[in-house]
C-alpha atoms as an extended CHARMM CRD file, in Angstrom:
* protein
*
       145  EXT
         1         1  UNK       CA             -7.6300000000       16.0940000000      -23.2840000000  PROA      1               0.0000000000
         2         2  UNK       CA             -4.4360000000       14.7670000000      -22.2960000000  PROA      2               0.0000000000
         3         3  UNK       CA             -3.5130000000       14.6050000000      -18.3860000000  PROA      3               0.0000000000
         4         4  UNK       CA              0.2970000000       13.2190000000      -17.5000000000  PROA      4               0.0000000000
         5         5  UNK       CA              0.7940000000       12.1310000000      -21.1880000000  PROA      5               0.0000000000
         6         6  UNK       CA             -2.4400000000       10.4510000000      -21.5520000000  PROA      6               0.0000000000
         7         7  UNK       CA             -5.7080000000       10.6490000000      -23.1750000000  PROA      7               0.0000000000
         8         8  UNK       CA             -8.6960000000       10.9950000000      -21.1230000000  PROA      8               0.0000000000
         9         9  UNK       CA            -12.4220000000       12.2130000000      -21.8880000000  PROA      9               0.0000000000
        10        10  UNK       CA            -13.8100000000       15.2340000000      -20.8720000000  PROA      10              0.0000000000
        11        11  UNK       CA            -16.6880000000       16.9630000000      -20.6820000000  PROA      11              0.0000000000
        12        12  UNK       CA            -15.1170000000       20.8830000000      -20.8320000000  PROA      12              0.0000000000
        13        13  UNK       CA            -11.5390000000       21.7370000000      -20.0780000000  PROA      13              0.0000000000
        14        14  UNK       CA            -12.5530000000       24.0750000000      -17.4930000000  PROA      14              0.0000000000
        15        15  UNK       CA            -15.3760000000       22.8700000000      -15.8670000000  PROA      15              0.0000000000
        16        16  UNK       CA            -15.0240000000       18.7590000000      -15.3760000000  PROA      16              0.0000000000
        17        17  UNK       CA            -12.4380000000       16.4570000000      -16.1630000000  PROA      17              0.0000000000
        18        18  UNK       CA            -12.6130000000       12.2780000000      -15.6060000000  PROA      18              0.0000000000
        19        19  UNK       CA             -8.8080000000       11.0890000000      -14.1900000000  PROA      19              0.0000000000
        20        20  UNK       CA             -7.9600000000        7.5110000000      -14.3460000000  PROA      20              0.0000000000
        21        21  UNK       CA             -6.3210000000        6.7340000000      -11.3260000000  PROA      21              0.0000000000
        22        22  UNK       CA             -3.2610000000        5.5090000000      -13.6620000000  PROA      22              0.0000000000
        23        23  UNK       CA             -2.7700000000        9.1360000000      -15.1040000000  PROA      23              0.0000000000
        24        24  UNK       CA             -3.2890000000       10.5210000000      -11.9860000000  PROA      24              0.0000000000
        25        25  UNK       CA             -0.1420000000        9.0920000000       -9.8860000000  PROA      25              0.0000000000
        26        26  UNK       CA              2.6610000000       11.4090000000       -9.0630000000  PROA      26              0.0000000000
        27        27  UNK       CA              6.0750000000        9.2900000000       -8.4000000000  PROA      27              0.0000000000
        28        28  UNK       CA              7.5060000000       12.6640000000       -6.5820000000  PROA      28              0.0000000000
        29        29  UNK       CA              4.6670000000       13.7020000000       -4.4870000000  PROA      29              0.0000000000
        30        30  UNK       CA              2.7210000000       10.9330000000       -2.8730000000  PROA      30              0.0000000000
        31        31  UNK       CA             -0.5150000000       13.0060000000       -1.7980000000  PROA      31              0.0000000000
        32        32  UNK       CA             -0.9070000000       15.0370000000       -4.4460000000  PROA      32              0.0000000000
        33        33  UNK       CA             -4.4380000000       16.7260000000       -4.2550000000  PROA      33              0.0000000000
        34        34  UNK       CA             -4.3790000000       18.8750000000       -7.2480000000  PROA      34              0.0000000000
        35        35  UNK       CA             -3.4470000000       18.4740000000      -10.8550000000  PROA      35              0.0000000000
        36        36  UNK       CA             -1.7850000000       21.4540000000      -12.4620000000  PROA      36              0.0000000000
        37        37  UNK       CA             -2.3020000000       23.1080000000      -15.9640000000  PROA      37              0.0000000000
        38        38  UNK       CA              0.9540000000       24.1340000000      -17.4300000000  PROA      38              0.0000000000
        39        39  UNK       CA              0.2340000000       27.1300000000      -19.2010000000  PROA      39              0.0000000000
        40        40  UNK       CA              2.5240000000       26.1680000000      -22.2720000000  PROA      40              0.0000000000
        41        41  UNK       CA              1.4570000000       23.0400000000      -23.4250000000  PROA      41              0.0000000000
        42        42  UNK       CA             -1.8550000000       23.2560000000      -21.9160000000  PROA      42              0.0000000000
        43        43  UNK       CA             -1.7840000000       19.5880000000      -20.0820000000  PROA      43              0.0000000000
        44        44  UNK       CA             -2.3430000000       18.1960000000      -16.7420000000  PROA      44              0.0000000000
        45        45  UNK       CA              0.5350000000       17.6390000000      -14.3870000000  PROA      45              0.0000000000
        46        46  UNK       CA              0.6590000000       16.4730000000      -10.7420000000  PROA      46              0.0000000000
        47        47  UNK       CA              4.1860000000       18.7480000000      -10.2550000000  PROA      47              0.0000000000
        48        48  UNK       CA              6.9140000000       20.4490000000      -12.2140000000  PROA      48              0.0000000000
        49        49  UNK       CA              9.0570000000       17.5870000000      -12.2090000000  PROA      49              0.0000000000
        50        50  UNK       CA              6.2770000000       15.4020000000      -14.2130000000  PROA      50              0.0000000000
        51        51  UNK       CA              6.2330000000       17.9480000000      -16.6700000000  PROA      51              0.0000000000
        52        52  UNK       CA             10.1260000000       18.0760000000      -16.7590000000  PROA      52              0.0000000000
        53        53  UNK       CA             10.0700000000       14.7230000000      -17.1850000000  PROA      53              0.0000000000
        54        54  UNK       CA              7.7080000000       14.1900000000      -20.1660000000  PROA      54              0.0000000000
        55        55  UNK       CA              8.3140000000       17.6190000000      -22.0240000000  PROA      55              0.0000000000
        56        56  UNK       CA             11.3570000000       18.4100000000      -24.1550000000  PROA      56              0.0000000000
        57        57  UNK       CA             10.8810000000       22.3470000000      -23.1580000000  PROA      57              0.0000000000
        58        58  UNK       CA             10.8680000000       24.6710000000      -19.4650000000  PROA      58              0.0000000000
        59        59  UNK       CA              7.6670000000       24.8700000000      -17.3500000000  PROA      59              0.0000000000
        60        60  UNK       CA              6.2320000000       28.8100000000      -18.4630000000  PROA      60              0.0000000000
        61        61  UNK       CA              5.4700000000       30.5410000000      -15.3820000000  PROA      61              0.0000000000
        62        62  UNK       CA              2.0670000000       32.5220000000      -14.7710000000  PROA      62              0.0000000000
        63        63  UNK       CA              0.2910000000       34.9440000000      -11.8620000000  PROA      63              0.0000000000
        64        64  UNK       CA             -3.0850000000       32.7890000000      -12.8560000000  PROA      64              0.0000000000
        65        65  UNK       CA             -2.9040000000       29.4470000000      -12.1260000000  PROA      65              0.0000000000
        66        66  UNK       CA             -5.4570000000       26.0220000000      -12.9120000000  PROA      66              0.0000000000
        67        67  UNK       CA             -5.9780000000       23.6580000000      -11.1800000000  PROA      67              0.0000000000
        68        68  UNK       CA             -7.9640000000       20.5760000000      -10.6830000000  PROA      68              0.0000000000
        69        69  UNK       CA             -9.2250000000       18.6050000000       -7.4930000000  PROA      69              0.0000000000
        70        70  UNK       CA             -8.1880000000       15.1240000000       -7.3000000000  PROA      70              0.0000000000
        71        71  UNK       CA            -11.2030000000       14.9300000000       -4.8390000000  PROA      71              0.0000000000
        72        72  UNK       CA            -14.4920000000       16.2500000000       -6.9160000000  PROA      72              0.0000000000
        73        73  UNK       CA            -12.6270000000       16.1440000000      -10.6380000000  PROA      73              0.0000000000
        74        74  UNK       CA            -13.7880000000       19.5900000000      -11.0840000000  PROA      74              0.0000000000
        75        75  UNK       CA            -11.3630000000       22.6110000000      -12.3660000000  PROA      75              0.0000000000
        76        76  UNK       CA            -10.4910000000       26.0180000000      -10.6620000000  PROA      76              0.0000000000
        77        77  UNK       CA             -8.5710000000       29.1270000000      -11.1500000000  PROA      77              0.0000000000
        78        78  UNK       CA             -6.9480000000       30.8060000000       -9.1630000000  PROA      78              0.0000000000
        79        79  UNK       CA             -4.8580000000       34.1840000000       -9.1970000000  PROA      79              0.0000000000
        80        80  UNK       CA             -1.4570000000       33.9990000000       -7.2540000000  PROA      80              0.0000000000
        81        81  UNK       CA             -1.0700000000       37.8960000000       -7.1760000000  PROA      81              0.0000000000
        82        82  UNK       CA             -3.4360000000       38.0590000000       -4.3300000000  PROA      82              0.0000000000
        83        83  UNK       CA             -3.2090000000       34.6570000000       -2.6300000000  PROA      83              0.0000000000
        84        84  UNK       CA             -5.1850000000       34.2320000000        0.5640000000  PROA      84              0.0000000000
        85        85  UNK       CA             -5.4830000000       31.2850000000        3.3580000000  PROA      85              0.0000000000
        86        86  UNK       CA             -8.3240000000       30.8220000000        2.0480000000  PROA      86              0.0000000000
        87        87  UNK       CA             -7.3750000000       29.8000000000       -1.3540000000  PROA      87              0.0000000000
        88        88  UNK       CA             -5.9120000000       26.4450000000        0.0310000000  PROA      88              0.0000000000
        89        89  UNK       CA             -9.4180000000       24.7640000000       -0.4790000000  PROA      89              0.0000000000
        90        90  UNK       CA            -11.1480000000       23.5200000000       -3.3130000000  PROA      90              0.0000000000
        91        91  UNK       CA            -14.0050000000       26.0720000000       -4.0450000000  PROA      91              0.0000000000
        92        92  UNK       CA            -16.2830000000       23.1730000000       -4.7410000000  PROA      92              0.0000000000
        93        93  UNK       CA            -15.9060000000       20.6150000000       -2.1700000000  PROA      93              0.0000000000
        94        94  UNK       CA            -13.1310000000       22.5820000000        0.2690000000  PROA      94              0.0000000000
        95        95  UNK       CA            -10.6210000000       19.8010000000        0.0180000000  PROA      95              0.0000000000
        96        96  UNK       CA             -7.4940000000       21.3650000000        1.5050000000  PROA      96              0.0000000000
        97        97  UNK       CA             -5.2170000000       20.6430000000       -1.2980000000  PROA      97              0.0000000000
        98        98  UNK       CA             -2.1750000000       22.8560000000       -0.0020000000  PROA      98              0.0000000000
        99        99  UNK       CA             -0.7060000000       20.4080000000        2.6000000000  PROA      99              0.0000000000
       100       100  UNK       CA              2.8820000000       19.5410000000        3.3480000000  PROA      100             0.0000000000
       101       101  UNK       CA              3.8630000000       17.3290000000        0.3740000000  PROA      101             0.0000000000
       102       102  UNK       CA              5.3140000000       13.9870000000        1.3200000000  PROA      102             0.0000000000
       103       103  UNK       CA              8.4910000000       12.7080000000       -1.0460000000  PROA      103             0.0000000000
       104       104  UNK       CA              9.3460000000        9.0160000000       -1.4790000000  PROA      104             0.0000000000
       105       105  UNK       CA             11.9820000000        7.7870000000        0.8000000000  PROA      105             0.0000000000
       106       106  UNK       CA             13.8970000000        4.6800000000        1.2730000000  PROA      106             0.0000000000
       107       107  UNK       CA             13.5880000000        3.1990000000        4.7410000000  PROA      107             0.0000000000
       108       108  UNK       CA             14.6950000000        0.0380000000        5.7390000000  PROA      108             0.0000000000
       109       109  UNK       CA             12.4120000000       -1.6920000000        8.1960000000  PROA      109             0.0000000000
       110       110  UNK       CA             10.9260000000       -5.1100000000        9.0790000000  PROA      110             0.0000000000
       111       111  UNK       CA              7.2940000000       -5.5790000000        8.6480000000  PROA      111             0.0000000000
       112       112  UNK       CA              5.0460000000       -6.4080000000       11.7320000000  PROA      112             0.0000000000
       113       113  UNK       CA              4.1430000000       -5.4170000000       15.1420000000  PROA      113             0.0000000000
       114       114  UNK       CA              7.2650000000       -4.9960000000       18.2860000000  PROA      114             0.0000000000
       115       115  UNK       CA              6.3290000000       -7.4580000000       20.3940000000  PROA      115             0.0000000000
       116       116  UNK       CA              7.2800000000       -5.5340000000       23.0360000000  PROA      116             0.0000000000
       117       117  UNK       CA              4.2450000000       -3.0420000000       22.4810000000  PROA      117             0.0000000000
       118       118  UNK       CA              1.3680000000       -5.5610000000       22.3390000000  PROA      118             0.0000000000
       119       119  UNK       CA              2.5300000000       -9.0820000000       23.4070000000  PROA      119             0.0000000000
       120       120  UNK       CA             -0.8670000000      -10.6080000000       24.5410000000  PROA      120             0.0000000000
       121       121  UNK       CA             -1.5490000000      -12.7750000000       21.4940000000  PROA      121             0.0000000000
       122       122  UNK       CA              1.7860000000      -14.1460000000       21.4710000000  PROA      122             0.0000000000
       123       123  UNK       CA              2.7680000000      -17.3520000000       22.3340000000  PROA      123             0.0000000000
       124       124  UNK       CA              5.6870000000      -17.8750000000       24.9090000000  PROA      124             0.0000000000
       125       125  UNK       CA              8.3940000000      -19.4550000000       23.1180000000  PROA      125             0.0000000000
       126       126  UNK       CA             10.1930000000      -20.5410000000       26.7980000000  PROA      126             0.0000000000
       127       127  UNK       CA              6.9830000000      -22.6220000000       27.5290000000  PROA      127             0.0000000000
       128       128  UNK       CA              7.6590000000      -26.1970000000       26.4010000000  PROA      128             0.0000000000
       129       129  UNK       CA              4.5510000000      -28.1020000000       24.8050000000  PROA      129             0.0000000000
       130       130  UNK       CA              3.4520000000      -30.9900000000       26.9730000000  PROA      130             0.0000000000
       131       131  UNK       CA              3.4640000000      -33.8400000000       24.4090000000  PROA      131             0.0000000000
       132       132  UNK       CA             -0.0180000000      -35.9790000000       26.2240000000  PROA      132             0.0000000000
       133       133  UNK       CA             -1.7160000000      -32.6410000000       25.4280000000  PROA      133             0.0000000000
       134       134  UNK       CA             -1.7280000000      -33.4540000000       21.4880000000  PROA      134             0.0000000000
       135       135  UNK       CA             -4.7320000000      -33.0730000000       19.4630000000  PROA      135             0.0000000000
       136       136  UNK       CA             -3.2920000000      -35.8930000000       17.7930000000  PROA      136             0.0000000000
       137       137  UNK       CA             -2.9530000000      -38.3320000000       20.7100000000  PROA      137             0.0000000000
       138       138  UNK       CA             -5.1320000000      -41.4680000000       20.4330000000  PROA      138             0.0000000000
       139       139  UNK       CA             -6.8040000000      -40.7470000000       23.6680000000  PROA      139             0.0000000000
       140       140  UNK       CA             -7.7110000000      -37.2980000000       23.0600000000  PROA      140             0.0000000000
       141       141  UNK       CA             -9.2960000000      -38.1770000000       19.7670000000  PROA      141             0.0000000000
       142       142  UNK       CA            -11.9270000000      -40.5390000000       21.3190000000  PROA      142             0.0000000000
       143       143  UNK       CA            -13.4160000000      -37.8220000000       23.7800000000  PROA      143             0.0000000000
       144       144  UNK       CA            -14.0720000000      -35.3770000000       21.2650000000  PROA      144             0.0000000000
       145       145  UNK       CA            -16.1520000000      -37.7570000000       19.5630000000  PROA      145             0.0000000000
């Protein structure tokens, strides 16, 4: 069976399906919980634009849609004439797998904690280090044994 453009053993198409967590990386949707069937090709895609992206023809649109949970690697159908609330869960293990999708963005930031949240395990830089308080200093060295 092939799943984003790569081979991967199954068991049955329709019942149980083994993803590789290589093939099963979306670069549009970042929590992807479901992979798609595209009814004209017949592989596994983790949104339209994958299959845009790896197919030279249009996505074919259907009423019954399958799907498979990223969760307990098991297949589903479902019918999207009569869509209910609750159809947004995973029959087998109720993952919720329609949830607001969450696109790559570019962000500039600076790694780390503000200090001016949680400054108790910082060291104040205005404090000058008294130099006979070494760990180095000849002195000190003798008393710690």
């Amino acid at each position: 069976m092939v799943v984003a453009g790569k081979e991967v053993p199954s068991r049955h198409p329709d019942c149980q399906l083994i993803l590789s967590k290589s093939a099963a990386m979306c670069k549009h949707i970042l929590n992807a919980q479901v992979a798609i069937r595209s009814p004209c090709c017949k592989q596994w895609f983790d949104c339209a634009e994958c299959h845009a992206e790896t197919q030279d023809h249009p996505l074919k649109k259907t009423i019954e849609m399958h799907f498979l949970c990223k969760k307990c690697k098991k297949a589903f159908r479902k019918d999207m004439s009569n869509y209910e609330e609750s159809d947004e869960y995973c029959p087998h293990c109720d993952n919720h797998y329609v949830i607001e999708a969450k696109t790559p963005q570019a962000v500039l930031g600076v790694e780390g904690d503000d200090p001016r949240i949680n400054a108790r395990m910082l060291k104040d830089e205005r404090v000058k280090m008294d130099p006979s308080r070494s760990l180095f200093a000849v002195d000190t060295t003798d008393r710690l044994g």
